[in-house]
Every structure is written in structure tokens, then in C-alpha cells.
XYZ file of C-alpha atoms in Angstrom:
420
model
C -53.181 -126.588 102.479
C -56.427 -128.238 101.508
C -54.645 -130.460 99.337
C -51.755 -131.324 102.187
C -54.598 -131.898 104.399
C -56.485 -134.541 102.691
C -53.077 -136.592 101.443
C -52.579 -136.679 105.424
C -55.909 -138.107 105.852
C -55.522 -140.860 102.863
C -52.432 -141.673 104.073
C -53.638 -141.946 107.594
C -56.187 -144.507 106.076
C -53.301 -146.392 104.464
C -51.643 -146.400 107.881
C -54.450 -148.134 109.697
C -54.629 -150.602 107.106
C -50.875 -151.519 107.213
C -51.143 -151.279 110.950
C -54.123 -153.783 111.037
C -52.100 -156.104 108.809
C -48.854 -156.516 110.679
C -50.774 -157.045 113.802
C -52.493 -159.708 112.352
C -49.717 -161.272 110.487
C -47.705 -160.929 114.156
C -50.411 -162.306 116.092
C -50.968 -165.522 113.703
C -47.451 -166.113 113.384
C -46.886 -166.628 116.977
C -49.892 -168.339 117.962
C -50.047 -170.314 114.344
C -52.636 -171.040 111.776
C -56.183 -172.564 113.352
C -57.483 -174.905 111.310
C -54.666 -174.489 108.259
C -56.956 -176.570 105.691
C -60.154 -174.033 105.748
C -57.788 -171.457 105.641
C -55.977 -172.990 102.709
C -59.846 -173.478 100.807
C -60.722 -169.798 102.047
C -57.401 -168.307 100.665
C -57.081 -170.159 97.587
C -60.993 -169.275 96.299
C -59.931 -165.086 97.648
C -56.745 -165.678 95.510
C -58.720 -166.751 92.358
C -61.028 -164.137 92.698
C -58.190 -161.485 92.763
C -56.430 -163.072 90.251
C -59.953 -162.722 88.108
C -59.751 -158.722 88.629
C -59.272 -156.904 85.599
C -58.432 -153.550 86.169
C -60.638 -150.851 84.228
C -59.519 -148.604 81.510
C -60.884 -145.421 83.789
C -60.203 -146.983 87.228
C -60.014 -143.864 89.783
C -60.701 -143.198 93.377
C -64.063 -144.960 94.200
C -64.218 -147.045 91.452
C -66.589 -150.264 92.234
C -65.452 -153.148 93.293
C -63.787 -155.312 90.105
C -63.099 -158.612 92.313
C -66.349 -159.527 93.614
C -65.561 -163.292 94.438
C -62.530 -162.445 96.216
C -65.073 -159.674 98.097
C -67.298 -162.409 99.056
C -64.294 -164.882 100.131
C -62.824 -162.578 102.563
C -66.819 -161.892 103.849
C -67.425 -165.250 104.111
C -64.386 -166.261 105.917
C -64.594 -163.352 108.372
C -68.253 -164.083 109.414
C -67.836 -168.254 109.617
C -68.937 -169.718 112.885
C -68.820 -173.340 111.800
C -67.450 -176.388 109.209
C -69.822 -179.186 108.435
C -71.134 -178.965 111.894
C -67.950 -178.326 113.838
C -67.186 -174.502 115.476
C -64.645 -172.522 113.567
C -61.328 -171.786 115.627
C -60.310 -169.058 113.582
C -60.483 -165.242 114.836
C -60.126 -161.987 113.510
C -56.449 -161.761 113.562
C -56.575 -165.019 110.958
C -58.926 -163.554 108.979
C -57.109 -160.328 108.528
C -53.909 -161.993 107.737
C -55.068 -164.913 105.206
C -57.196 -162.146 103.342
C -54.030 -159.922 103.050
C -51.681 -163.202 101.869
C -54.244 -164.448 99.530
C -54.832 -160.984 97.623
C -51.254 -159.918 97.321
C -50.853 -163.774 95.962
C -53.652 -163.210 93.456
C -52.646 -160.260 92.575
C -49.000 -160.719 91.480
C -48.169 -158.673 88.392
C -50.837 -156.559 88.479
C -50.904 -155.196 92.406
C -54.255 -153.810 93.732
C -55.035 -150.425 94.014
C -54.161 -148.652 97.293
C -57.161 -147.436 98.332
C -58.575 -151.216 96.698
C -56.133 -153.158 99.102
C -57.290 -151.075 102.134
C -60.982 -151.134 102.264
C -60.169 -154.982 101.909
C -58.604 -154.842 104.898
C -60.480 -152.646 106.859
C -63.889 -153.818 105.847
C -62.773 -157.682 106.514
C -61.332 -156.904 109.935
C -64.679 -154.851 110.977
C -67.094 -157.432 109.445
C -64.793 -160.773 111.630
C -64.735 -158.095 114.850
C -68.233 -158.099 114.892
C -68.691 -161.688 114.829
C -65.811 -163.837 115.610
C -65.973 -162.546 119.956
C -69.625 -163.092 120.037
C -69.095 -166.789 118.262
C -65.690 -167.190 120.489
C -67.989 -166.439 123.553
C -70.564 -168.721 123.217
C -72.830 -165.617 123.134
C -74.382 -167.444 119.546
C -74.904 -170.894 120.920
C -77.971 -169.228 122.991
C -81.021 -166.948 121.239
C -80.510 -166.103 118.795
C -77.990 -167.544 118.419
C -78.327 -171.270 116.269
C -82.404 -170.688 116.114
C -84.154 -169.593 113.327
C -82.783 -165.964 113.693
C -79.317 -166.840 113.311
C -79.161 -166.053 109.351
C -80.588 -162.674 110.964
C -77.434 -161.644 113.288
C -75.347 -162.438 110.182
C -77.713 -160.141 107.959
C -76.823 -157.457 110.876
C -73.432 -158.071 110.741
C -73.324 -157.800 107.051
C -75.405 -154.662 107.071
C -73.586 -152.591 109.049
C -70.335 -154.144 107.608
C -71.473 -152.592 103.633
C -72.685 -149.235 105.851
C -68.906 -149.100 107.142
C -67.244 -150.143 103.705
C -69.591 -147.436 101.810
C -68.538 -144.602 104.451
C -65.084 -145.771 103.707
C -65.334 -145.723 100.209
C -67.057 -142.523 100.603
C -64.168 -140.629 102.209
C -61.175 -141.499 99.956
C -63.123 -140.654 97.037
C -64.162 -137.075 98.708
C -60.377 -136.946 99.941
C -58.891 -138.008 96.313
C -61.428 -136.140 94.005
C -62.818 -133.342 96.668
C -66.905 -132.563 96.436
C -69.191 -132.392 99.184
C -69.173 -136.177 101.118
C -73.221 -136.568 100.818
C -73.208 -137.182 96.976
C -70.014 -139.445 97.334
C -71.491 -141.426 100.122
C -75.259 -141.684 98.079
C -73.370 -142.962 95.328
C -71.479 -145.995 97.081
C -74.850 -146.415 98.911
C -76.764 -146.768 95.141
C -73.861 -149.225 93.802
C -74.952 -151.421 97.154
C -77.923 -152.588 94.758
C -76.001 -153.811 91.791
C -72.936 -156.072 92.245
C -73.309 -155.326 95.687
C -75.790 -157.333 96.936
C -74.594 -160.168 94.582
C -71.483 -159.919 96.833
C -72.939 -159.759 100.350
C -75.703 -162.194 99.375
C -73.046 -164.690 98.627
C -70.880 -163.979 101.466
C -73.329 -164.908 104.088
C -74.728 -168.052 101.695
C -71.267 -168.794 101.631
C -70.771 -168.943 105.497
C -74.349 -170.725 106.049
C -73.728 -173.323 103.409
C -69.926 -174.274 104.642
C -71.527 -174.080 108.197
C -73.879 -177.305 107.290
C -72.166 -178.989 104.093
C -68.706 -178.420 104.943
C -66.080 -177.044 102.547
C -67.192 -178.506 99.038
C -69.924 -175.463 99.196
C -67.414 -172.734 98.436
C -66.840 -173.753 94.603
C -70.758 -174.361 94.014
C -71.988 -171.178 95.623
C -69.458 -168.804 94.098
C -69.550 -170.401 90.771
C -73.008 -167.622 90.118
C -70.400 -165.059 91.374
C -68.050 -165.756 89.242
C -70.274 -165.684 85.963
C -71.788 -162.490 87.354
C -67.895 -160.997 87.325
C -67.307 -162.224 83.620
C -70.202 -160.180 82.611
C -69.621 -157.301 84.763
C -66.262 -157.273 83.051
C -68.027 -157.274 79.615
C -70.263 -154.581 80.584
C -67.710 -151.881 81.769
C -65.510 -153.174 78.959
C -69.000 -151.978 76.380
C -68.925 -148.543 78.671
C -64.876 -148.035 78.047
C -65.119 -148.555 74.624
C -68.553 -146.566 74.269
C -65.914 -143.413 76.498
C -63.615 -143.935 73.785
C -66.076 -143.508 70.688
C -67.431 -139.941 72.489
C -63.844 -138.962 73.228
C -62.843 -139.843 69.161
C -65.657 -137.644 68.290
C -65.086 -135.252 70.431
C -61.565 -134.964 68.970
C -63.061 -134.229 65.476
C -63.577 -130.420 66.173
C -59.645 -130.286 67.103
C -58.505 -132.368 63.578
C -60.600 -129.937 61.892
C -58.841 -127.198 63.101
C -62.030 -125.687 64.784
C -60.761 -126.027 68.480
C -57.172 -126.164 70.112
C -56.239 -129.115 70.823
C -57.187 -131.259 74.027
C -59.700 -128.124 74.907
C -62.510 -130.546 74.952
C -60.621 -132.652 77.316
C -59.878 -129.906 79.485
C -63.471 -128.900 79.789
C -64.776 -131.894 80.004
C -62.525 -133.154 83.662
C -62.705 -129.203 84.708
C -66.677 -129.874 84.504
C -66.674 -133.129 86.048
C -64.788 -131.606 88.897
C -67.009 -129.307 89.088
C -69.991 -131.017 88.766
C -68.663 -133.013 91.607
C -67.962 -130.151 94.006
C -72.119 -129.525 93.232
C -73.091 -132.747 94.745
C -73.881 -134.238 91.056
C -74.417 -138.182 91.173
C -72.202 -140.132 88.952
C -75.015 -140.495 86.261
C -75.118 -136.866 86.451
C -71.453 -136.321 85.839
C -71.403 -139.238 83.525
C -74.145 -137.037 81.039
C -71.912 -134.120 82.076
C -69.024 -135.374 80.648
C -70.025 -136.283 77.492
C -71.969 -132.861 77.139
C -68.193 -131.316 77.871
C -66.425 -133.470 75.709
C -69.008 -132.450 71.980
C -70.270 -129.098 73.507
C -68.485 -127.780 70.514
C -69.048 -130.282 68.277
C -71.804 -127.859 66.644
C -68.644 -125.893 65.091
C -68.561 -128.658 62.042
C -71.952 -126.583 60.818
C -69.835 -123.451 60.303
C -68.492 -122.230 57.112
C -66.107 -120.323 58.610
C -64.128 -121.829 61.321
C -64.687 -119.431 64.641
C -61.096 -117.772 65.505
C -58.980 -120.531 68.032
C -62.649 -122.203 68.379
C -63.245 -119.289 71.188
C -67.277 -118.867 71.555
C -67.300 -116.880 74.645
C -65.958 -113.293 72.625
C -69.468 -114.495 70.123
C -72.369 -112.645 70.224
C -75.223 -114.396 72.326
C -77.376 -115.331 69.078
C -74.593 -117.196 67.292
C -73.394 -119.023 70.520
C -77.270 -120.396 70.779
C -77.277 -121.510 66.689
C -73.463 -123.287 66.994
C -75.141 -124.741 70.293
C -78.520 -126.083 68.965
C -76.009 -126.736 65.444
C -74.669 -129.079 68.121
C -77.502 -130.500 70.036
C -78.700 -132.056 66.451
C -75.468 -133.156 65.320
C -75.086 -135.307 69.209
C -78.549 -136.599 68.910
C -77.980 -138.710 65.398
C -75.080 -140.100 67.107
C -77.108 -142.225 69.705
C -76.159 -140.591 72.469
C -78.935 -140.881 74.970
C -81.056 -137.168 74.699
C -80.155 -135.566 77.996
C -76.584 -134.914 76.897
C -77.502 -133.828 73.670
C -80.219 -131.453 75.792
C -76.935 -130.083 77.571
C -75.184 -129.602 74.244
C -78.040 -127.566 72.971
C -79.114 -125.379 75.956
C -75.494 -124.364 77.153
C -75.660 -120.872 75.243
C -79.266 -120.325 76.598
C -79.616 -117.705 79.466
C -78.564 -119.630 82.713
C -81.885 -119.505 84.541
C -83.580 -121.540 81.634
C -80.764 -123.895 82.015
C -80.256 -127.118 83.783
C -76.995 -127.505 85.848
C -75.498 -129.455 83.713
C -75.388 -126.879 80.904
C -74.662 -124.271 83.176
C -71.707 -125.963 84.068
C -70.264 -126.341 80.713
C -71.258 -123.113 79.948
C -69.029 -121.694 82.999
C -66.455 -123.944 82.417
C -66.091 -123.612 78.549
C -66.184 -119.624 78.894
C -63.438 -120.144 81.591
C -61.177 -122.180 79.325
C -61.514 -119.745 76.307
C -60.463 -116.731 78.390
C -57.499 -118.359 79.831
C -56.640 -119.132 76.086
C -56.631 -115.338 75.386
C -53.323 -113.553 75.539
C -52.834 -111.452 78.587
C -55.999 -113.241 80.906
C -54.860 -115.569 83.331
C -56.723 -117.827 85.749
C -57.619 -115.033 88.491
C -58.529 -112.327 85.317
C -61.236 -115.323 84.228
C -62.262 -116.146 87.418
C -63.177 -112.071 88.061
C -64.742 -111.703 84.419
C -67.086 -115.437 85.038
C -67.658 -113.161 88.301
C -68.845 -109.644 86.518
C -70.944 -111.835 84.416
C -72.953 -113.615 87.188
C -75.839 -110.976 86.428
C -76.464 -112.484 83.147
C -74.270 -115.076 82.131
C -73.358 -117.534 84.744
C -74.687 -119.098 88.044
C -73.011 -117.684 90.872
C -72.800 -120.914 92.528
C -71.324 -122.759 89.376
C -68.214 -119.505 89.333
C -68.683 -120.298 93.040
C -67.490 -124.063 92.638
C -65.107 -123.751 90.262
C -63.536 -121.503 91.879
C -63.414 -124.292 94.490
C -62.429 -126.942 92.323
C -59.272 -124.244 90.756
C -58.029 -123.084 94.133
C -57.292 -127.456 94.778
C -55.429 -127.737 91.775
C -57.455 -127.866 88.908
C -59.247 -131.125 89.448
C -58.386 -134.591 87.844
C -56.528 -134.126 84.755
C -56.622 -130.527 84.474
C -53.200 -128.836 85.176
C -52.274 -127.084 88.449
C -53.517 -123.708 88.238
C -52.224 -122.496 91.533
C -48.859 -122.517 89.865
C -50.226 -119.692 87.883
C -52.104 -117.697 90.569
C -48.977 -117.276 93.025
């Protein structure tokens, strides 16, 4: 039901989005295009900047925003009051419906995202509903209006525009991925200080500048944008690539014949899902993942090869040496130390553990028992339960649990299936 429930609720986002958009399109068809050539500048620059998108390797639900001049486009267009001196005629309906045109036109052959498409949407309409009545009304040609503090009502505007597109970005990754909404929403709140700001600083520069200098600002000011997005590009290209090396090595225990194969994988999106439903940042399930992925990477050290690479039927003492065996083998591999800290303490008692290792620890021990003949998800889930005493944090059985009872979490099968 939980799962039922929150497709209703991304689809209800979906809805309002498509809802928004034929409005808009309706309303500017009938009443026509204001001022078609700013429009045309506004729309082409949100097109280029859509077209620029790359789409990542490891794009998911919340995944930060990849078209940051298009981002700043549609911001700028939604909160401009004036051309070169002259008002704007242009309301929120336009600015709806030439952000929708221009990134479906940027976009074709490689269509946004969903959820990418939507907060789009939603995000323009709110920012351009906030300002377009009050510069409609006349409400900005008094204080503080055109004084001094007028870059301040935009800043306003702006602010509570990222506060709305963060809680929005919040939800459908909580709704997509499950977790507890906190974490999710401090997350989207922490990105605001990277590319974010680079976007909303532009945005209202953007507006300002084509307010006094008229249209030939938009190509100078988002020029820095653009170069910012090339090397943003690099960066998570660097970060997919640096995924792929962990994930190779990861593999090595499996080509070996130490492990079955894709049980690192398993463990490793069963603990990110579970590291999620803790409240974990994404650094924190970033070093939990690649703890997941080599936690048995320490099984290269053995002589002889532990039976179908199952540590949880080991005695305690051997589980710690293949685990510290481990911990040294992930720290000449340049992996920054707190994974390879995770790698080493996962076999220690869980109270002298830090969550991340816990996790693992839980989540690997679940995996090998489901491996074993005869045990199926609800046997492990009872014998991770017997063990809490000892072996496992209640509240780690506790959320995986959780996580299992949704599905399994991203790329993990359907357990349910089994449990019925």
C-alpha cells in the first residue's frame, strides 16, 4: 500500500505540472504572445541551456540540477519587470508556457526527466506568481519598489522560490526512494550552496541587467554560467568514472570465485536504502556505498576461498581478520579513509561501530542468509532479530525491515514477492 500510496502522490505532482502547463499554453494562445521578441531571446537562451544538459550516468530521483543556464533562463524570465527601461508585459501564464516550449525544444532526442520537467514548471510558475501581480499592479513602482531595495524584493522572491523548489525536490525523492523527509530536504538545502547559488545569482543579475541594458545582457551574463556547466559536467563525469573503478574492484571478489555474483551489488543498494531510511546525508551514503560494494574485498587475503563467500556462518575472530584483511587492502587503493574505516570495523561488536558499518554488517549478514537453502526473507529478518543482543543494532534490523517490506529498495529485487 505504501508503495501505491506514494506513486499516487508523484503522479499527483505530475498532474499539477501538466495542469499548470495547459492553462498556460490556453491562456497565451488566446490572448497571444506579449512582447514576442523577449520571449523569442528568453526561449532561445532556456533552449540552449537544455540542449547543453547531459544526462548523468547515475541520474535518479533528486539528482541536481544538470541544466543550470536553462534554470537561470526560466528564473530570469519569470522575475523580469522591465527591458532597457521599458515595463515588461509579460505574466505568469507567458512565462509558464515559453519555459515549457523552449525545454521540450531543447530537449529533443533526449527528453527531460519527469520529475526534471516538473519542478521546472512548478518552480517557474511560483517564482513569476510572486512577482509578475505585484509588478502588473504598480505595487513596485512605489517603496520599495524601483529604490535602492528593489534588488532586495527580488532576493525575497528568489529565496523563497529555492525554499519551494528544495521542498519540492525534497518530496519526490522521499516519495521515489522512501527515508525520512528531514535528511532529503537537508540535502537539497546543502546543494543550494554549490551550483545553486551560481544559478539564482544569475537569474536575478540576469533580470537586473536586461532591466537597464536591454536584451544584449542575456549572452554576457550567462556566458560564466555556461563555463560553470562545462565543468560541472567534467566533474560528475570524474565521480562516474571514479563509481565505475570501485564497482570493477568490487567485482574482483566475484571473478575470483570468492563471492556469488552481483552480491556486492546487492548489498551495496540494500545499504544505501537503508542508510537512507536512517536519515544518512548523501556523503554519508556515498562512503556507505563504497564500504558495501569492497566490504568483502578482504577475501583476496584467504588461502582458502570461504564456502559461497558466506561470512555470517564464520566465527567472530575470522570475520574481524577478513575485515581488517580488507580495511588495508581499500586503503592502498586511494579511497578516502572513512570507507576503508567501514570496511575494517564491520565485523567489530556493533556498539564500537559507526552506522555505517553497522549497516553493512546487517545488511551483508542479511544477504548471506537469504543465500542459504531453506531461509527466506522473513527467516533472516527473525534471525538479524534474535541477534540484536549481540550482533546487530536494533534500529538498523529495524530499517531494513522498512526498506524490505517497500520492495527491496533501488535495484534490489522485490522481496514482498517472496514474503506472501
Amino acid at each position: 500500500m505504501t508503495g501505491r500510496h506514494d506513486g499516487l502522490l508523484v503522479r499527483s505532482v505530475h498532474g499539477a505540472a501538466v495542469a499548470l502547463a495547459l492553462a498556460a499554453l490556453a491562456r497565451t494562445a488566446w490572448h497571444g504572445l506579449a512582447q514576442p521578441r523577449v520571449a523569442l531571446a528568453y526561449g532561445l537562451l532556456i533552449a540552449v541551456g537544455e540542449a547543453a544538459r547531459r544526462r548523468r550516468p547515475t541520474a535518479g530521483p533528486g539528482d541536481r540540477q544538470t541544466a543550470p543556464v536553462g534554470a537561470a533562463g526560466a528564473l530570469s524570465y519569470a522575475l523580469l519587470g522591465e527591458i532597457g527601461g521599458q515595463p515588461s508585459a509579460h505574466g505568469a501564464p507567458q512565462v509558464v508556457a515559453v519555459v515549457l516550449a523552449a525545454t521540450l525544444a531543447g530537449a529533443i532526442g533526449r527528453p527531460p526527466a519527469r520529475d526534471h520537467l516538473a519542478r521546472r514548471l512548478l518552480t517557474t510558475a511560483f517564482a513569476a506568481v510572486c512577482f509578475q501581480p505585484l509588478h502588473h499592479s504598480g505595487a513596485l513602482d512605489h517603496w520599495p519598489g524601483h529604490g535602492p531595495a528593489y534588488a532586495f524584493v527580488l532576493l525575497l522572491v528568489l529565496a523563497l522560490t529555492t525554499l519551494f523548489d528544495a521542498v519540492l525536490a525534497a518530496a519526490l525523492t522521499l516519495l521515489r526512494t522512501g527515508g525520512p523527509y528531514g535528511p532529503a530536504l537537508r540535502d537539497e538545502l546543502r546543494a543550494l550552496a554549490g551550483i545553486g547559488t551560481a544559478i539564482c545569482a544569475t537569474g536575478i543579475v540576469m533580470a537586473l541587467a536586461v532591466g537597464v541594458a536591454g536584451l544584449w545582457a542575456l549572452p554576457v551574463f550567462c556566458l560564466p554560467l555556461l563555463l560553470t556547466q562545462l565543468s560541472f559536467h567534467r566533474y560528475t563525469a570524474v565521480r562516474a568514472t571514479y563509481h565505475q573503478t570501485i564497482a570493477s574492484l568490487a567485482r574482483s571478489t566475484e571473478i575470483a570465485g570468492h563471492t556469488p555474483a552481483g552480491h556486492a551489488r546487492r548489498v551495496a543498494a540494500l545499504s544505501r536504502a537503508t542508510g537512507r531510511e536512517l536519515g544518512l546525508s548523501e556523503t554519508g551514503l556515498t562512503v556507505l556505498e563504497y564500504a558495501a560494494l569492497m566490504h568483502d574485498i578482504g577475501q583476496l587475503s584467504l588461502l582458502d576461498p570461504v564456502p559461497a563467500g558466506a561470512t555470517e556462518p564464520l566465527p567472530p575472530e575470522q570475520r574481524r581478520r577478513i575485515a581488517l584483511l580488507g580495511g588495508a587492502v581499500v586503503r592502498r587503493t586511494g579511497v578516502p579513509s572513512d570507507v576503508a574505516v567501514v570496511v575494517e570495523r564491520q565485523a567489530a561488536p556493533y556498539r564500537e561501530q559507526p552506522l555505517a558499518a553497522r549497516i553493512v554488517r546487517t545488511v551483508n549478514a542479511y544477504e548471506d542468509l537469504v543465500g542459504e537453502s531453506g531461509c527466506g526473507p522473513l527467516c533472516a529478518l527473525e534471525r538479524l532479530r534474535l541477534d540484536t543482543a549481540r550482533e546487530h543494532d536494533p534500529q538498523v534490523v529495524a530499517a531494513l525491515a522498512g526498506v524490505l517490506a517497500r520492495g527491496g529498495g533501488p535495484g534490489v529485487p522485490d522481496q514482498r514477492q517472496d514474503q506472501r
